[in-house]
XYZ file of C-alpha atoms in Angstrom:
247
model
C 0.000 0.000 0.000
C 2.939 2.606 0.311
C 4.114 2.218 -2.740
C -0.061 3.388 -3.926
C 0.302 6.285 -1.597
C 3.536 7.531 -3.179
C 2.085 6.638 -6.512
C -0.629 8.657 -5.950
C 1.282 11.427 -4.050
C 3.294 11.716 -7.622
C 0.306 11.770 -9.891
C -0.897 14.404 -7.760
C 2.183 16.176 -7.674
C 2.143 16.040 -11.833
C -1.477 17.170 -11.877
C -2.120 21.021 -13.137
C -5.497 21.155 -11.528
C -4.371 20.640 -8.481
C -2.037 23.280 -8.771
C -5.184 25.863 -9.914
C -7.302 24.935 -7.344
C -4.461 25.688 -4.881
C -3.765 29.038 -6.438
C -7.803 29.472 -6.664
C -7.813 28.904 -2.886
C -5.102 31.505 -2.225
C -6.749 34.403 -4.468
C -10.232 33.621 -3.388
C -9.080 34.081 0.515
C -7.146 36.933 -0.643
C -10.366 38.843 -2.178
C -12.526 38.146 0.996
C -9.888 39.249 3.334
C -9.497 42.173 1.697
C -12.855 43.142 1.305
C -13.207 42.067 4.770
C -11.115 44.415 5.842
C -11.650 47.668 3.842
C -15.406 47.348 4.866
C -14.385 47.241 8.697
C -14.027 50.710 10.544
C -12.522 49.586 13.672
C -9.581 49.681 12.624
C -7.058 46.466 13.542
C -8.782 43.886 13.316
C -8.069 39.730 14.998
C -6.654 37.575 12.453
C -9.235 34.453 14.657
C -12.433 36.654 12.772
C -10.518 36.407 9.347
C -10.240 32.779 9.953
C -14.502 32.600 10.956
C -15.101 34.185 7.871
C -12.838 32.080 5.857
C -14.163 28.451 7.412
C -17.116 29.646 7.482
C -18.162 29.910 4.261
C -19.116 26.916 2.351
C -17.223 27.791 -0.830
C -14.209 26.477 0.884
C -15.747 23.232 0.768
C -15.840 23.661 -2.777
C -12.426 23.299 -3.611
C -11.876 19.843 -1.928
C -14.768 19.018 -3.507
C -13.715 20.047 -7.216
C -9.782 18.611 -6.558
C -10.847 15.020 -4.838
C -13.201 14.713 -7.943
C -10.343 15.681 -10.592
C -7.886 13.102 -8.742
C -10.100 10.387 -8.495
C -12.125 10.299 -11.588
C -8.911 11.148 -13.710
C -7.241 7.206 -13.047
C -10.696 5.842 -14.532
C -10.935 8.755 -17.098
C -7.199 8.055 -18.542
C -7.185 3.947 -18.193
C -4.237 4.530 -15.433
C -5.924 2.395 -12.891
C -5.989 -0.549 -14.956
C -2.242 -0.783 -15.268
C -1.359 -1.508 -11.583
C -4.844 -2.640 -10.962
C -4.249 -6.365 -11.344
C -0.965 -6.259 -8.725
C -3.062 -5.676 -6.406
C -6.133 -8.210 -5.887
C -7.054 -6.424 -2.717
C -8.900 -3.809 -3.771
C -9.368 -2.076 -0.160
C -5.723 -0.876 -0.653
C -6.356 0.751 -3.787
C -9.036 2.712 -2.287
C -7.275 3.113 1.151
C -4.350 4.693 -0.823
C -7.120 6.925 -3.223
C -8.485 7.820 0.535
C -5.030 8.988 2.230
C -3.691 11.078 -0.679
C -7.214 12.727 -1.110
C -7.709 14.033 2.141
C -3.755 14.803 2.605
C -4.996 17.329 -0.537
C -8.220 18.093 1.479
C -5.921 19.063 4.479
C -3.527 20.829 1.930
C -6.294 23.439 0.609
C -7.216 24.199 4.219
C -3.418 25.108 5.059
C -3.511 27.353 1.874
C -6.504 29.073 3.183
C -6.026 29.180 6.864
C -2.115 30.752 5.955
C -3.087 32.955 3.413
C -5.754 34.369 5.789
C -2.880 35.127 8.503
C -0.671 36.966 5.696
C -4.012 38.973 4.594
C -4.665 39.986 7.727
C -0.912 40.973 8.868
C -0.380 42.745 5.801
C -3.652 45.006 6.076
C -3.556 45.259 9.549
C 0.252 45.756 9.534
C 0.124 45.440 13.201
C 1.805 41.711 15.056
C -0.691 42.156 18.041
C -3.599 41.284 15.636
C -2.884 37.087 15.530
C -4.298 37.725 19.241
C -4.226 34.754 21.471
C -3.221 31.138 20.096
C -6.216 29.555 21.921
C -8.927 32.021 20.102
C -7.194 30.998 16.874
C -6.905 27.131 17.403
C -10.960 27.462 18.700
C -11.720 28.916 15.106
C -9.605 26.525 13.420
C -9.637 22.689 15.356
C -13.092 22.299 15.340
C -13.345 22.595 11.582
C -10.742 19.975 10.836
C -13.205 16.541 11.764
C -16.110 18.124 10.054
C -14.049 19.237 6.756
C -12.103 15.635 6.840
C -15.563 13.634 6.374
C -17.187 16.151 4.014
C -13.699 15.330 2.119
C -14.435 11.257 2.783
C -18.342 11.759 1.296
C -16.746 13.368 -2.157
C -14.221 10.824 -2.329
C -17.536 8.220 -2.205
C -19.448 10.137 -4.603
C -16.592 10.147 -7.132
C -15.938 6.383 -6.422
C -19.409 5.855 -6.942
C -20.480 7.342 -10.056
C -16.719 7.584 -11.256
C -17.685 10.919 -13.500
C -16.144 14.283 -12.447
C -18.891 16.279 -13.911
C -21.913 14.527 -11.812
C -19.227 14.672 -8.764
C -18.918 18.468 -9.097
C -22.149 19.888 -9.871
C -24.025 16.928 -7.603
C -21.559 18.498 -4.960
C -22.093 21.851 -5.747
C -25.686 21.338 -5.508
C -25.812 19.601 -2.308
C -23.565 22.538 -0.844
C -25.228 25.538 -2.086
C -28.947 24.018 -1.026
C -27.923 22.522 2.317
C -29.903 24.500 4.529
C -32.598 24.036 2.370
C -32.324 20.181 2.752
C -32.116 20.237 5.997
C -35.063 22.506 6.890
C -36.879 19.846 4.778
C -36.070 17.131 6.517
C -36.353 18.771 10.039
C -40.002 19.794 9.183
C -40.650 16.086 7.802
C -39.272 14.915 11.341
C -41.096 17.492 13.456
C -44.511 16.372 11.653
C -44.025 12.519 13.110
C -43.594 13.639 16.417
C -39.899 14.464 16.974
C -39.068 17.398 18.923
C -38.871 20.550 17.403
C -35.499 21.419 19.221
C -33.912 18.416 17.460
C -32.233 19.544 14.081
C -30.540 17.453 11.182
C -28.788 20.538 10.382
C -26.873 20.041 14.081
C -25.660 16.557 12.515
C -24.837 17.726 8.703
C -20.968 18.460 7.590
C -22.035 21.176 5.267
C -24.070 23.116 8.034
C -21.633 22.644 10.745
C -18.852 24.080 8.474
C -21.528 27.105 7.903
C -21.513 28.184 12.010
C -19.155 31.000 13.305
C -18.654 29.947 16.387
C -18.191 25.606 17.298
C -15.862 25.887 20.048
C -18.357 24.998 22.974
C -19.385 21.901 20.771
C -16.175 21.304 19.372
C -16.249 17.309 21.075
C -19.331 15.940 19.875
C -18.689 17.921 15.832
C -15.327 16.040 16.255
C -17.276 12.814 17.102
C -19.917 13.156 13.941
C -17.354 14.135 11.487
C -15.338 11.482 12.488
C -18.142 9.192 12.529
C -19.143 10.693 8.762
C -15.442 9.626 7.923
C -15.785 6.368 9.306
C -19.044 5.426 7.283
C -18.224 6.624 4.362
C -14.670 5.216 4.109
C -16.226 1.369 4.919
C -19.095 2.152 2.083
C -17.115 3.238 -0.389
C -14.224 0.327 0.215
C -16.914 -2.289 0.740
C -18.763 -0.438 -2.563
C -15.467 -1.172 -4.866
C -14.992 -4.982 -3.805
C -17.857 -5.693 -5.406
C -17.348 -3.410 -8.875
C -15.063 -3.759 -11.390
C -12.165 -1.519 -12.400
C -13.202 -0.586 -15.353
């Protein structure tokens, strides 16, 4: 399986898209900071409510999203898989090692963000005093990682799944951009049958828990569902590709 992961590690490395969608990530946290700032008026400003703003808004779940479906889909596109495929009868590795090297990338476009938001911030603000306290920044940015990591795991399904980058993307896109709507759906389905009205799916969704401000005081039992959203996903789609065929 480690020779897979460094496989896969070099494929990425030789990949243009991922590249973009780094540089993307950079120049779309740039914008927001920027704007960010030069709509405050209070002056210096605490690099932790850059980083809210930044992992708060659901377009960064877009770019994992857009890069995991590129990777993946792109070894079925080209015919690649099948050259290795048959040195490897387990299949669980193959898909362990598309798994790793995905969410390494996941974890790679989050770094991009979460540093280019401290350089936008010191460079506007121009002032050290403004990355405040370590513990208000690691509140904004530790719960995020669980949650982020399984919304990463359920692309990498959908792309094993269905195998097509286009239906990965905009099916992604979709489910992003009309999450709350899905939710609200769902909640008022529940609350009809009985269930308590202070119960919300929303409270147990990747896409709306990336959406709130503010996850520190919950920042266990996120880490426990995203996990748990990781876990499930990961068996599905590795029990999912025993039973297809490469090709």
């Amino acid at each position: 399986m480690r020779n897979l992961i460094k496989m896969n590690f070099y494929r990425l490395s030789r990949s243009m898209s991922a590249y973009i969608i780094i540089f993307i990530v950079i120049l779309e946290c740039f914008m927001v900071g920027a704007a960010y700032h030069n709509a405050a008026e209070d002056g210096r400003i605490p690099i932790y409510e850059f980083l809210n703003l930044i992992l708060s808004n659901n377009i960064i779940l877009c770019f994992p999203l857009a890069g995991i479906a590129l990777f993946i889909t792109a070894q079925y596109k080209s015919g690649f898989i099948k050259n290795f495929a048959g040195n490897y009868p387990e299949r669980a590795k193959i898909i362990g090692a598309d798994i790793i090297v995905s969410c390494a990338y996941s974890l790679i476009l989050l770094a991009a963000a979460i540093g280019t938001t401290y350089i936008v911030g010191l460079t506007f603000n121009r002032d050290i005093t403004t990355l405040g306290q370590l513990s208000d920044n690691l509140d904004v940015i530790l719960p995020k990682i669980m949650p982020y990591l399984g919304f990463s795991m359920l692309a990498v399904f959908i792309s094993e799944a269905f195998r097509s980058e286009t239906f990965t993307i905009i099916g992604g896109f979709a489910l992003i951009l009309l999450s709350q709507v899905i939710t609200s759906v769902f909640d008022y389905a529940l609350h009809k049958i009985g269930i308590s009205e202070t119960f919300s799916v929303g409270d147990y969704f990747m896409i709306n828990i990336m959406s709130k401000s503010d996850i520190s005081d919950d920042a266990l039992r996120i880490a426990i569902v995203g996990a748990v959203y990781f876990a499930v996903f990961a068996v599905i789609t590795i029990i999912m590709s025993k039973k297809r065929d490469i090709v």
